[in-house]
PDB file of N, CA, C and O in Angstrom:
ATOM      1  N   UNK A   1     -58.413 182.432  99.082  1.00 54.00           N
ATOM      2  CA  UNK A   1     -59.000 183.082  97.942  1.00 54.00           C
ATOM      3  C   UNK A   1     -60.113 183.991  98.432  1.00 54.00           C
ATOM      4  O   UNK A   1     -60.982 183.579  99.185  1.00 54.00           O
ATOM      5  N   UNK A   2     -60.074 185.205  97.978  1.00 63.00           N
ATOM      6  CA  UNK A   2     -61.050 186.195  98.398  1.00 63.00           C
ATOM      7  C   UNK A   2     -62.284 186.137  97.510  1.00 63.00           C
ATOM      8  O   UNK A   2     -62.266 185.585  96.405  1.00 63.00           O
ATOM      9  N   UNK A   3     -63.377 186.714  97.994  1.00 63.00           N
ATOM     10  CA  UNK A   3     -64.590 186.730  97.196  1.00 63.00           C
ATOM     11  C   UNK A   3     -64.447 187.632  95.974  1.00 63.00           C
ATOM     12  O   UNK A   3     -65.188 187.508  95.003  1.00 63.00           O
ATOM     13  N   UNK A   4     -63.470 188.513  95.966  1.00 67.00           N
ATOM     14  CA  UNK A   4     -63.264 189.383  94.806  1.00 67.00           C
ATOM     15  C   UNK A   4     -62.550 188.680  93.664  1.00 67.00           C
ATOM     16  O   UNK A   4     -62.523 189.186  92.551  1.00 67.00           O
ATOM     17  N   UNK A   5     -61.993 187.489  93.899  1.00 71.00           N
ATOM     18  CA  UNK A   5     -61.317 186.748  92.845  1.00 71.00           C
ATOM     19  C   UNK A   5     -62.299 186.043  91.920  1.00 71.00           C
ATOM     20  O   UNK A   5     -61.952 185.703  90.794  1.00 71.00           O
ATOM     21  N   UNK A   6     -63.495 185.830  92.372  1.00 76.00           N
ATOM     22  CA  UNK A   6     -64.500 185.139  91.558  1.00 76.00           C
ATOM     23  C   UNK A   6     -65.236 186.147  90.681  1.00 76.00           C
ATOM     24  O   UNK A   6     -65.598 187.227  91.125  1.00 76.00           O
ATOM     25  N   UNK A   7     -65.456 185.762  89.420  1.00 73.00           N
ATOM     26  CA  UNK A   7     -66.220 186.634  88.536  1.00 73.00           C
ATOM     27  C   UNK A   7     -67.708 186.408  88.768  1.00 73.00           C
ATOM     28  O   UNK A   7     -68.133 185.292  89.070  1.00 73.00           O
ATOM     29  N   UNK A   8     -68.525 187.432  88.616  1.00 78.00           N
ATOM     30  CA  UNK A   8     -69.963 187.267  88.799  1.00 78.00           C
ATOM     31  C   UNK A   8     -70.546 186.330  87.748  1.00 78.00           C
ATOM     32  O   UNK A   8     -70.023 186.198  86.641  1.00 78.00           O
ATOM     33  N   UNK A   9     -71.644 185.682  88.083  1.00 81.00           N
ATOM     34  CA  UNK A   9     -72.242 184.704  87.179  1.00 81.00           C
ATOM     35  C   UNK A   9     -72.839 185.361  85.940  1.00 81.00           C
ATOM     36  O   UNK A   9     -72.964 184.725  84.891  1.00 81.00           O
ATOM     37  N   UNK A  10     -73.219 186.613  86.021  1.00 84.00           N
ATOM     38  CA  UNK A  10     -73.829 187.287  84.882  1.00 84.00           C
ATOM     39  C   UNK A  10     -72.802 187.814  83.884  1.00 84.00           C
ATOM     40  O   UNK A  10     -73.130 188.191  82.774  1.00 84.00           O
ATOM     41  N   UNK A  11     -71.521 187.829  84.251  1.00 80.00           N
ATOM     42  CA  UNK A  11     -70.473 188.331  83.376  1.00 80.00           C
ATOM     43  C   UNK A  11     -70.035 187.225  82.418  1.00 80.00           C
ATOM     44  O   UNK A  11     -69.694 186.124  82.836  1.00 80.00           O
ATOM     45  N   UNK A  12     -70.046 187.504  81.105  1.00 81.00           N
ATOM     46  CA  UNK A  12     -69.609 186.463  80.161  1.00 81.00           C
ATOM     47  C   UNK A  12     -68.099 186.236  80.286  1.00 81.00           C
ATOM     48  O   UNK A  12     -67.362 187.119  80.723  1.00 81.00           O
ATOM     49  N   UNK A  13     -67.629 185.053  79.898  1.00 78.00           N
ATOM     50  CA  UNK A  13     -66.182 184.799  79.980  1.00 78.00           C
ATOM     51  C   UNK A  13     -65.427 185.704  79.004  1.00 78.00           C
ATOM     52  O   UNK A  13     -65.872 185.960  77.890  1.00 78.00           O
ATOM     53  N   UNK A  14     -64.297 186.189  79.437  1.00 72.00           N
ATOM     54  CA  UNK A  14     -63.492 187.080  78.615  1.00 72.00           C
ATOM     55  C   UNK A  14     -62.593 186.268  77.687  1.00 72.00           C
ATOM     56  O   UNK A  14     -61.958 185.305  78.116  1.00 72.00           O
ATOM     57  N   UNK A  15     -62.544 186.641  76.403  1.00 68.00           N
ATOM     58  CA  UNK A  15     -61.657 185.917  75.485  1.00 68.00           C
ATOM     59  C   UNK A  15     -60.207 186.269  75.767  1.00 68.00           C
ATOM     60  O   UNK A  15     -59.916 187.286  76.392  1.00 68.00           O
ATOM     61  N   UNK A  16     -59.285 185.427  75.329  1.00 65.00           N
ATOM     62  CA  UNK A  16     -57.876 185.763  75.503  1.00 65.00           C
ATOM     63  C   UNK A  16     -57.550 187.042  74.742  1.00 65.00           C
ATOM     64  O   UNK A  16     -58.117 187.313  73.685  1.00 65.00           O
ATOM     65  N   UNK A  17     -56.628 187.861  75.240  1.00 72.00           N
ATOM     66  CA  UNK A  17     -56.391 189.171  74.632  1.00 72.00           C
ATOM     67  C   UNK A  17     -55.739 189.146  73.255  1.00 72.00           C
ATOM     68  O   UNK A  17     -55.900 190.055  72.484  1.00 72.00           O
ATOM     69  N   UNK A  18     -55.009 188.105  72.935  1.00 74.00           N
ATOM     70  CA  UNK A  18     -54.302 188.049  71.654  1.00 74.00           C
ATOM     71  C   UNK A  18     -54.753 186.859  70.827  1.00 74.00           C
ATOM     72  O   UNK A  18     -53.946 186.063  70.366  1.00 74.00           O
ATOM     73  N   UNK A  19     -56.031 186.748  70.625  1.00 82.00           N
ATOM     74  CA  UNK A  19     -56.570 185.619  69.886  1.00 82.00           C
ATOM     75  C   UNK A  19     -56.160 185.705  68.418  1.00 82.00           C
ATOM     76  O   UNK A  19     -56.307 186.733  67.786  1.00 82.00           O
ATOM     77  N   UNK A  20     -55.618 184.630  67.872  1.00 88.00           N
ATOM     78  CA  UNK A  20     -55.256 184.571  66.463  1.00 88.00           C
ATOM     79  C   UNK A  20     -53.880 185.113  66.125  1.00 88.00           C
ATOM     80  O   UNK A  20     -53.457 185.038  64.972  1.00 88.00           O
ATOM     81  N   UNK A  21     -53.158 185.656  67.099  1.00 91.00           N
ATOM     82  CA  UNK A  21     -51.855 186.264  66.799  1.00 91.00           C
ATOM     83  C   UNK A  21     -50.837 185.227  66.342  1.00 91.00           C
ATOM     84  O   UNK A  21     -50.036 185.489  65.446  1.00 91.00           O
ATOM     85  N   UNK A  22     -50.845 184.048  66.940  1.00 92.00           N
ATOM     86  CA  UNK A  22     -49.890 183.002  66.550  1.00 92.00           C
ATOM     87  C   UNK A  22     -50.076 182.566  65.109  1.00 92.00           C
ATOM     88  O   UNK A  22     -49.096 182.351  64.380  1.00 92.00           O
ATOM     89  N   UNK A  23     -51.343 182.438  64.684  1.00 94.00           N
ATOM     90  CA  UNK A  23     -51.600 182.048  63.303  1.00 94.00           C
ATOM     91  C   UNK A  23     -51.191 183.151  62.329  1.00 94.00           C
ATOM     92  O   UNK A  23     -50.696 182.871  61.233  1.00 94.00           O
ATOM     93  N   UNK A  24     -51.382 184.391  62.723  1.00 95.00           N
ATOM     94  CA  UNK A  24     -50.988 185.501  61.855  1.00 95.00           C
ATOM     95  C   UNK A  24     -49.471 185.532  61.690  1.00 95.00           C
ATOM     96  O   UNK A  24     -48.958 185.683  60.581  1.00 95.00           O
ATOM     97  N   UNK A  25     -48.749 185.349  62.785  1.00 95.00           N
ATOM     98  CA  UNK A  25     -47.280 185.347  62.716  1.00 95.00           C
ATOM     99  C   UNK A  25     -46.786 184.168  61.889  1.00 95.00           C
ATOM    100  O   UNK A  25     -45.896 184.321  61.037  1.00 95.00           O
ATOM    101  N   UNK A  26     -47.361 182.995  62.110  1.00 96.00           N
ATOM    102  CA  UNK A  26     -46.968 181.819  61.326  1.00 96.00           C
ATOM    103  C   UNK A  26     -47.255 182.028  59.848  1.00 96.00           C
ATOM    104  O   UNK A  26     -46.446 181.672  58.979  1.00 96.00           O
ATOM    105  N   UNK A  27     -48.392 182.608  59.532  1.00 97.00           N
ATOM    106  CA  UNK A  27     -48.738 182.882  58.142  1.00 97.00           C
ATOM    107  C   UNK A  27     -47.763 183.840  57.486  1.00 97.00           C
ATOM    108  O   UNK A  27     -47.332 183.625  56.343  1.00 97.00           O
ATOM    109  N   UNK A  28     -47.391 184.918  58.210  1.00 97.00           N
ATOM    110  CA  UNK A  28     -46.433 185.880  57.654  1.00 97.00           C
ATOM    111  C   UNK A  28     -45.072 185.228  57.441  1.00 97.00           C
ATOM    112  O   UNK A  28     -44.390 185.520  56.451  1.00 97.00           O
ATOM    113  N   UNK A  29     -44.665 184.364  58.363  1.00 97.00           N
ATOM    114  CA  UNK A  29     -43.371 183.687  58.209  1.00 97.00           C
ATOM    115  C   UNK A  29     -43.384 182.779  56.982  1.00 97.00           C
ATOM    116  O   UNK A  29     -42.440 182.777  56.183  1.00 97.00           O
ATOM    117  N   UNK A  30     -44.459 182.013  56.812  1.00 97.00           N
ATOM    118  CA  UNK A  30     -44.541 181.106  55.664  1.00 97.00           C
ATOM    119  C   UNK A  30     -44.606 181.875  54.342  1.00 97.00           C
ATOM    120  O   UNK A  30     -43.904 181.536  53.383  1.00 97.00           O
ATOM    121  N   UNK A  31     -45.418 182.902  54.282  1.00 97.00           N
ATOM    122  CA  UNK A  31     -45.543 183.671  53.040  1.00 97.00           C
ATOM    123  C   UNK A  31     -44.239 184.411  52.730  1.00 97.00           C
ATOM    124  O   UNK A  31     -43.761 184.380  51.594  1.00 97.00           O
ATOM    125  N   UNK A  32     -43.659 185.040  53.741  1.00 97.00           N
ATOM    126  CA  UNK A  32     -42.420 185.780  53.519  1.00 97.00           C
ATOM    127  C   UNK A  32     -41.270 184.896  53.109  1.00 97.00           C
ATOM    128  O   UNK A  32     -40.509 185.225  52.182  1.00 97.00           O
ATOM    129  N   UNK A  33     -41.131 183.761  53.776  1.00 97.00           N
ATOM    130  CA  UNK A  33     -40.027 182.860  53.430  1.00 97.00           C
ATOM    131  C   UNK A  33     -40.229 182.246  52.044  1.00 97.00           C
ATOM    132  O   UNK A  33     -39.256 181.997  51.330  1.00 97.00           O
ATOM    133  N   UNK A  34     -41.467 182.031  51.652  1.00 96.00           N
ATOM    134  CA  UNK A  34     -41.720 181.512  50.310  1.00 96.00           C
ATOM    135  C   UNK A  34     -41.304 182.529  49.246  1.00 96.00           C
ATOM    136  O   UNK A  34     -40.675 182.170  48.243  1.00 96.00           O
ATOM    137  N   UNK A  35     -41.640 183.795  49.457  1.00 95.00           N
ATOM    138  CA  UNK A  35     -41.245 184.818  48.492  1.00 95.00           C
ATOM    139  C   UNK A  35     -39.730 185.003  48.457  1.00 95.00           C
ATOM    140  O   UNK A  35     -39.156 185.191  47.375  1.00 95.00           O
ATOM    141  N   UNK A  36     -39.087 184.953  49.601  1.00 96.00           N
ATOM    142  CA  UNK A  36     -37.625 185.055  49.624  1.00 96.00           C
ATOM    143  C   UNK A  36     -37.011 183.882  48.858  1.00 96.00           C
ATOM    144  O   UNK A  36     -36.082 184.063  48.061  1.00 96.00           O
ATOM    145  N   UNK A  37     -37.539 182.683  49.063  1.00 94.00           N
ATOM    146  CA  UNK A  37     -37.043 181.505  48.348  1.00 94.00           C
ATOM    147  C   UNK A  37     -37.235 181.669  46.838  1.00 94.00           C
ATOM    148  O   UNK A  37     -36.329 181.366  46.056  1.00 94.00           O
ATOM    149  N   UNK A  38     -38.402 182.172  46.444  1.00 93.00           N
ATOM    150  CA  UNK A  38     -38.664 182.349  45.010  1.00 93.00           C
ATOM    151  C   UNK A  38     -37.705 183.370  44.409  1.00 93.00           C
ATOM    152  O   UNK A  38     -37.154 183.157  43.319  1.00 93.00           O
ATOM    153  N   UNK A  39     -37.486 184.486  45.103  1.00 94.00           N
ATOM    154  CA  UNK A  39     -36.579 185.509  44.575  1.00 94.00           C
ATOM    155  C   UNK A  39     -35.141 185.010  44.501  1.00 94.00           C
ATOM    156  O   UNK A  39     -34.431 185.276  43.522  1.00 94.00           O
ATOM    157  N   UNK A  40     -34.691 184.287  45.510  1.00 94.00           N
ATOM    158  CA  UNK A  40     -33.313 183.769  45.502  1.00 94.00           C
ATOM    159  C   UNK A  40     -33.136 182.736  44.391  1.00 94.00           C
ATOM    160  O   UNK A  40     -32.137 182.760  43.662  1.00 94.00           O
ATOM    161  N   UNK A  41     -34.113 181.845  44.247  1.00 93.00           N
ATOM    162  CA  UNK A  41     -34.003 180.831  43.191  1.00 93.00           C
ATOM    163  C   UNK A  41     -34.069 181.469  41.811  1.00 93.00           C
ATOM    164  O   UNK A  41     -33.399 181.008  40.878  1.00 93.00           O
ATOM    165  N   UNK A  42     -34.846 182.534  41.654  1.00 92.00           N
ATOM    166  CA  UNK A  42     -34.899 183.222  40.361  1.00 92.00           C
ATOM    167  C   UNK A  42     -33.571 183.914  40.064  1.00 92.00           C
ATOM    168  O   UNK A  42     -33.106 183.914  38.924  1.00 92.00           O
ATOM    169  N   UNK A  43     -32.966 184.494  41.070  1.00 94.00           N
ATOM    170  CA  UNK A  43     -31.689 185.184  40.880  1.00 94.00           C
ATOM    171  C   UNK A  43     -30.580 184.193  40.532  1.00 94.00           C
ATOM    172  O   UNK A  43     -29.719 184.483  39.684  1.00 94.00           O
ATOM    173  N   UNK A  44     -30.584 183.033  41.173  1.00 93.00           N
ATOM    174  CA  UNK A  44     -29.548 182.036  40.936  1.00 93.00           C
ATOM    175  C   UNK A  44     -29.787 181.223  39.673  1.00 93.00           C
ATOM    176  O   UNK A  44     -28.915 180.455  39.263  1.00 93.00           O
ATOM    177  N   UNK A  45     -30.958 181.367  39.063  1.00 90.00           N
ATOM    178  CA  UNK A  45     -31.240 180.633  37.831  1.00 90.00           C
ATOM    179  C   UNK A  45     -31.773 179.242  38.078  1.00 90.00           C
ATOM    180  O   UNK A  45     -31.730 178.403  37.177  1.00 90.00           O
ATOM    181  N   UNK A  46     -32.277 178.967  39.265  1.00 87.00           N
ATOM    182  CA  UNK A  46     -32.824 177.655  39.569  1.00 87.00           C
ATOM    183  C   UNK A  46     -34.219 177.478  38.989  1.00 87.00           C
ATOM    184  O   UNK A  46     -34.831 178.405  38.467  1.00 87.00           O
ATOM    185  N   UNK A  47     -34.696 176.261  39.063  1.00 85.00           N
ATOM    186  CA  UNK A  47     -36.040 175.983  38.554  1.00 85.00           C
ATOM    187  C   UNK A  47     -37.026 175.963  39.721  1.00 85.00           C
ATOM    188  O   UNK A  47     -36.678 175.637  40.861  1.00 85.00           O
ATOM    189  N   UNK A  48     -38.245 176.310  39.397  1.00 83.00           N
ATOM    190  CA  UNK A  48     -39.312 176.305  40.392  1.00 83.00           C
ATOM    191  C   UNK A  48     -40.264 175.161  40.102  1.00 83.00           C
ATOM    192  O   UNK A  48     -40.505 174.819  38.947  1.00 83.00           O
ATOM    193  N   UNK A  49     -40.807 174.592  41.156  1.00 89.00           N
ATOM    194  CA  UNK A  49     -41.826 173.561  41.001  1.00 89.00           C
ATOM    195  C   UNK A  49     -43.114 174.048  41.654  1.00 89.00           C
ATOM    196  O   UNK A  49     -43.134 175.071  42.348  1.00 89.00           O
ATOM    197  N   UNK A  50     -44.170 173.318  41.428  1.00 91.00           N
ATOM    198  CA  UNK A  50     -45.446 173.684  42.041  1.00 91.00           C
ATOM    199  C   UNK A  50     -45.457 173.391  43.535  1.00 91.00           C
ATOM    200  O   UNK A  50     -46.340 173.868  44.248  1.00 91.00           O
ATOM    201  N   UNK A  51     -44.486 172.633  44.012  1.00 93.00           N
ATOM    202  CA  UNK A  51     -44.394 172.386  45.453  1.00 93.00           C
ATOM    203  C   UNK A  51     -44.065 173.665  46.227  1.00 93.00           C
ATOM    204  O   UNK A  51     -44.260 173.740  47.423  1.00 93.00           O
ATOM    205  N   UNK A  52     -43.572 174.663  45.514  1.00 91.00           N
ATOM    206  CA  UNK A  52     -43.308 175.954  46.152  1.00 91.00           C
ATOM    207  C   UNK A  52     -44.592 176.614  46.605  1.00 91.00           C
ATOM    208  O   UNK A  52     -44.601 177.406  47.542  1.00 91.00           O
ATOM    209  N   UNK A  53     -45.686 176.285  45.947  1.00 93.00           N
ATOM    210  CA  UNK A  53     -46.967 176.906  46.286  1.00 93.00           C
ATOM    211  C   UNK A  53     -47.587 176.352  47.570  1.00 93.00           C
ATOM    212  O   UNK A  53     -48.466 176.994  48.143  1.00 93.00           O
ATOM    213  N   UNK A  54     -47.135 175.186  48.021  1.00 96.00           N
ATOM    214  CA  UNK A  54     -47.727 174.590  49.228  1.00 96.00           C
ATOM    215  C   UNK A  54     -47.501 175.454  50.460  1.00 96.00           C
ATOM    216  O   UNK A  54     -48.463 175.785  51.163  1.00 96.00           O
ATOM    217  N   UNK A  55     -46.259 175.883  50.783  1.00 96.00           N
ATOM    218  CA  UNK A  55     -46.114 176.758  51.952  1.00 96.00           C
ATOM    219  C   UNK A  55     -46.782 178.115  51.754  1.00 96.00           C
ATOM    220  O   UNK A  55     -47.256 178.724  52.712  1.00 96.00           O
ATOM    221  N   UNK A  56     -46.867 178.578  50.511  1.00 96.00           N
ATOM    222  CA  UNK A  56     -47.553 179.843  50.251  1.00 96.00           C
ATOM    223  C   UNK A  56     -49.040 179.710  50.560  1.00 96.00           C
ATOM    224  O   UNK A  56     -49.625 180.564  51.228  1.00 96.00           O
ATOM    225  N   UNK A  57     -49.659 178.639  50.120  1.00 97.00           N
ATOM    226  CA  UNK A  57     -51.079 178.423  50.394  1.00 97.00           C
ATOM    227  C   UNK A  57     -51.336 178.190  51.879  1.00 97.00           C
ATOM    228  O   UNK A  57     -52.326 178.689  52.430  1.00 97.00           O
ATOM    229  N   UNK A  58     -50.453 177.444  52.535  1.00 97.00           N
ATOM    230  CA  UNK A  58     -50.608 177.232  53.975  1.00 97.00           C
ATOM    231  C   UNK A  58     -50.465 178.543  54.749  1.00 97.00           C
ATOM    232  O   UNK A  58     -51.196 178.796  55.712  1.00 97.00           O
ATOM    233  N   UNK A  59     -49.519 179.380  54.322  1.00 97.00           N
ATOM    234  CA  UNK A  59     -49.334 180.671  54.964  1.00 97.00           C
ATOM    235  C   UNK A  59     -50.549 181.572  54.794  1.00 97.00           C
ATOM    236  O   UNK A  59     -50.982 182.245  55.730  1.00 97.00           O
ATOM    237  N   UNK A  60     -51.101 181.595  53.593  1.00 97.00           N
ATOM    238  CA  UNK A  60     -52.300 182.402  53.370  1.00 97.00           C
ATOM    239  C   UNK A  60     -53.486 181.877  54.150  1.00 97.00           C
ATOM    240  O   UNK A  60     -54.293 182.652  54.685  1.00 97.00           O
ATOM    241  N   UNK A  61     -53.599 180.567  54.273  1.00 97.00           N
ATOM    242  CA  UNK A  61     -54.678 179.976  55.067  1.00 97.00           C
ATOM    243  C   UNK A  61     -54.527 180.334  56.543  1.00 97.00           C
ATOM    244  O   UNK A  61     -55.511 180.683  57.215  1.00 97.00           O
ATOM    245  N   UNK A  62     -53.295 180.291  57.049  1.00 96.00           N
ATOM    246  CA  UNK A  62     -53.052 180.693  58.443  1.00 96.00           C
ATOM    247  C   UNK A  62     -53.370 182.168  58.658  1.00 96.00           C
ATOM    248  O   UNK A  62     -53.949 182.545  59.678  1.00 96.00           O
ATOM    249  N   UNK A  63     -52.999 183.009  57.701  1.00 96.00           N
ATOM    250  CA  UNK A  63     -53.296 184.436  57.810  1.00 96.00           C
ATOM    251  C   UNK A  63     -54.800 184.696  57.839  1.00 96.00           C
ATOM    252  O   UNK A  63     -55.306 185.454  58.680  1.00 96.00           O
ATOM    253  N   UNK A  64     -55.533 184.061  56.956  1.00 95.00           N
ATOM    254  CA  UNK A  64     -56.976 184.262  56.890  1.00 95.00           C
ATOM    255  C   UNK A  64     -57.640 183.771  58.166  1.00 95.00           C
ATOM    256  O   UNK A  64     -58.495 184.447  58.749  1.00 95.00           O
ATOM    257  N   UNK A  65     -57.238 182.587  58.636  1.00 94.00           N
ATOM    258  CA  UNK A  65     -57.829 182.034  59.853  1.00 94.00           C
ATOM    259  C   UNK A  65     -57.508 182.902  61.064  1.00 94.00           C
ATOM    260  O   UNK A  65     -58.376 183.167  61.902  1.00 94.00           O
ATOM    261  N   UNK A  66     -56.273 183.367  61.167  1.00 93.00           N
ATOM    262  CA  UNK A  66     -55.894 184.222  62.282  1.00 93.00           C
ATOM    263  C   UNK A  66     -56.637 185.543  62.281  1.00 93.00           C
ATOM    264  O   UNK A  66     -57.060 186.044  63.320  1.00 93.00           O
ATOM    265  N   UNK A  67     -56.818 186.131  61.101  1.00 91.00           N
ATOM    266  CA  UNK A  67     -57.551 187.390  61.018  1.00 91.00           C
ATOM    267  C   UNK A  67     -59.033 187.202  61.315  1.00 91.00           C
ATOM    268  O   UNK A  67     -59.672 188.071  61.908  1.00 91.00           O
ATOM    269  N   UNK A  68     -59.593 186.067  60.920  1.00 90.00           N
ATOM    270  CA  UNK A  68     -61.002 185.811  61.237  1.00 90.00           C
ATOM    271  C   UNK A  68     -61.206 185.575  62.725  1.00 90.00           C
ATOM    272  O   UNK A  68     -62.231 185.971  63.290  1.00 90.00           O
ATOM    273  N   UNK A  69     -60.257 184.938  63.379  1.00 88.00           N
ATOM    274  CA  UNK A  69     -60.356 184.749  64.834  1.00 88.00           C
ATOM    275  C   UNK A  69     -60.206 186.067  65.583  1.00 88.00           C
ATOM    276  O   UNK A  69     -60.736 186.229  66.662  1.00 88.00           O
ATOM    277  N   UNK A  70     -59.466 186.993  65.007  1.00 82.00           N
ATOM    278  CA  UNK A  70     -59.234 188.271  65.643  1.00 82.00           C
ATOM    279  C   UNK A  70     -60.440 189.193  65.558  1.00 82.00           C
ATOM    280  O   UNK A  70     -60.570 190.140  66.297  1.00 82.00           O
ATOM    281  N   UNK A  71     -61.330 188.917  64.625  1.00 71.00           N
ATOM    282  CA  UNK A  71     -62.520 189.745  64.413  1.00 71.00           C
ATOM    283  C   UNK A  71     -63.441 189.627  65.630  1.00 71.00           C
ATOM    284  O   UNK A  71     -63.865 188.547  65.992  1.00 71.00           O
ATOM    285  N   UNK A  72     -63.739 190.760  66.267  1.00 67.00           N
ATOM    286  CA  UNK A  72     -64.544 190.735  67.483  1.00 67.00           C
ATOM    287  C   UNK A  72     -65.908 191.393  67.289  1.00 67.00           C
ATOM    288  O   UNK A  72     -66.585 191.681  68.262  1.00 67.00           O
ATOM    289  N   UNK A  73     -66.294 191.638  66.046  1.00 67.00           N
ATOM    290  CA  UNK A  73     -67.604 192.235  65.813  1.00 67.00           C
ATOM    291  C   UNK A  73     -68.715 191.274  66.206  1.00 67.00           C
ATOM    292  O   UNK A  73     -68.586 190.059  66.079  1.00 67.00           O
ATOM    293  N   UNK A  74     -69.830 191.826  66.655  1.00 57.00           N
ATOM    294  CA  UNK A  74     -70.981 190.995  67.013  1.00 57.00           C
ATOM    295  C   UNK A  74     -71.620 190.480  65.727  1.00 57.00           C
ATOM    296  O   UNK A  74     -71.797 191.190  64.749  1.00 57.00           O
ATOM    297  N   UNK A  75     -71.966 189.218  65.749  1.00 58.00           N
ATOM    298  CA  UNK A  75     -72.581 188.603  64.550  1.00 58.00           C
ATOM    299  C   UNK A  75     -73.990 188.218  64.833  1.00 58.00           C
ATOM    300  O   UNK A  75     -74.428 187.846  65.812  1.00 58.00           O
TER     301      UNK A  75
END
């Protein structure tokens, strides 16, 4: 290992380049699939329950959390 492989002590640790991307993708999948399910069930004449809202709420929570992790502004 060369001395150039070590980062200087004064340099802060670098965050991962794609922070929050997995949560954003998971959120979009949950929200999108929930809407597709709602549209298909409405077209077929099926009934909806409030349990349909659980994946929608989880998807929105994942989206919000992923977007907040992606925010790199100084606070």
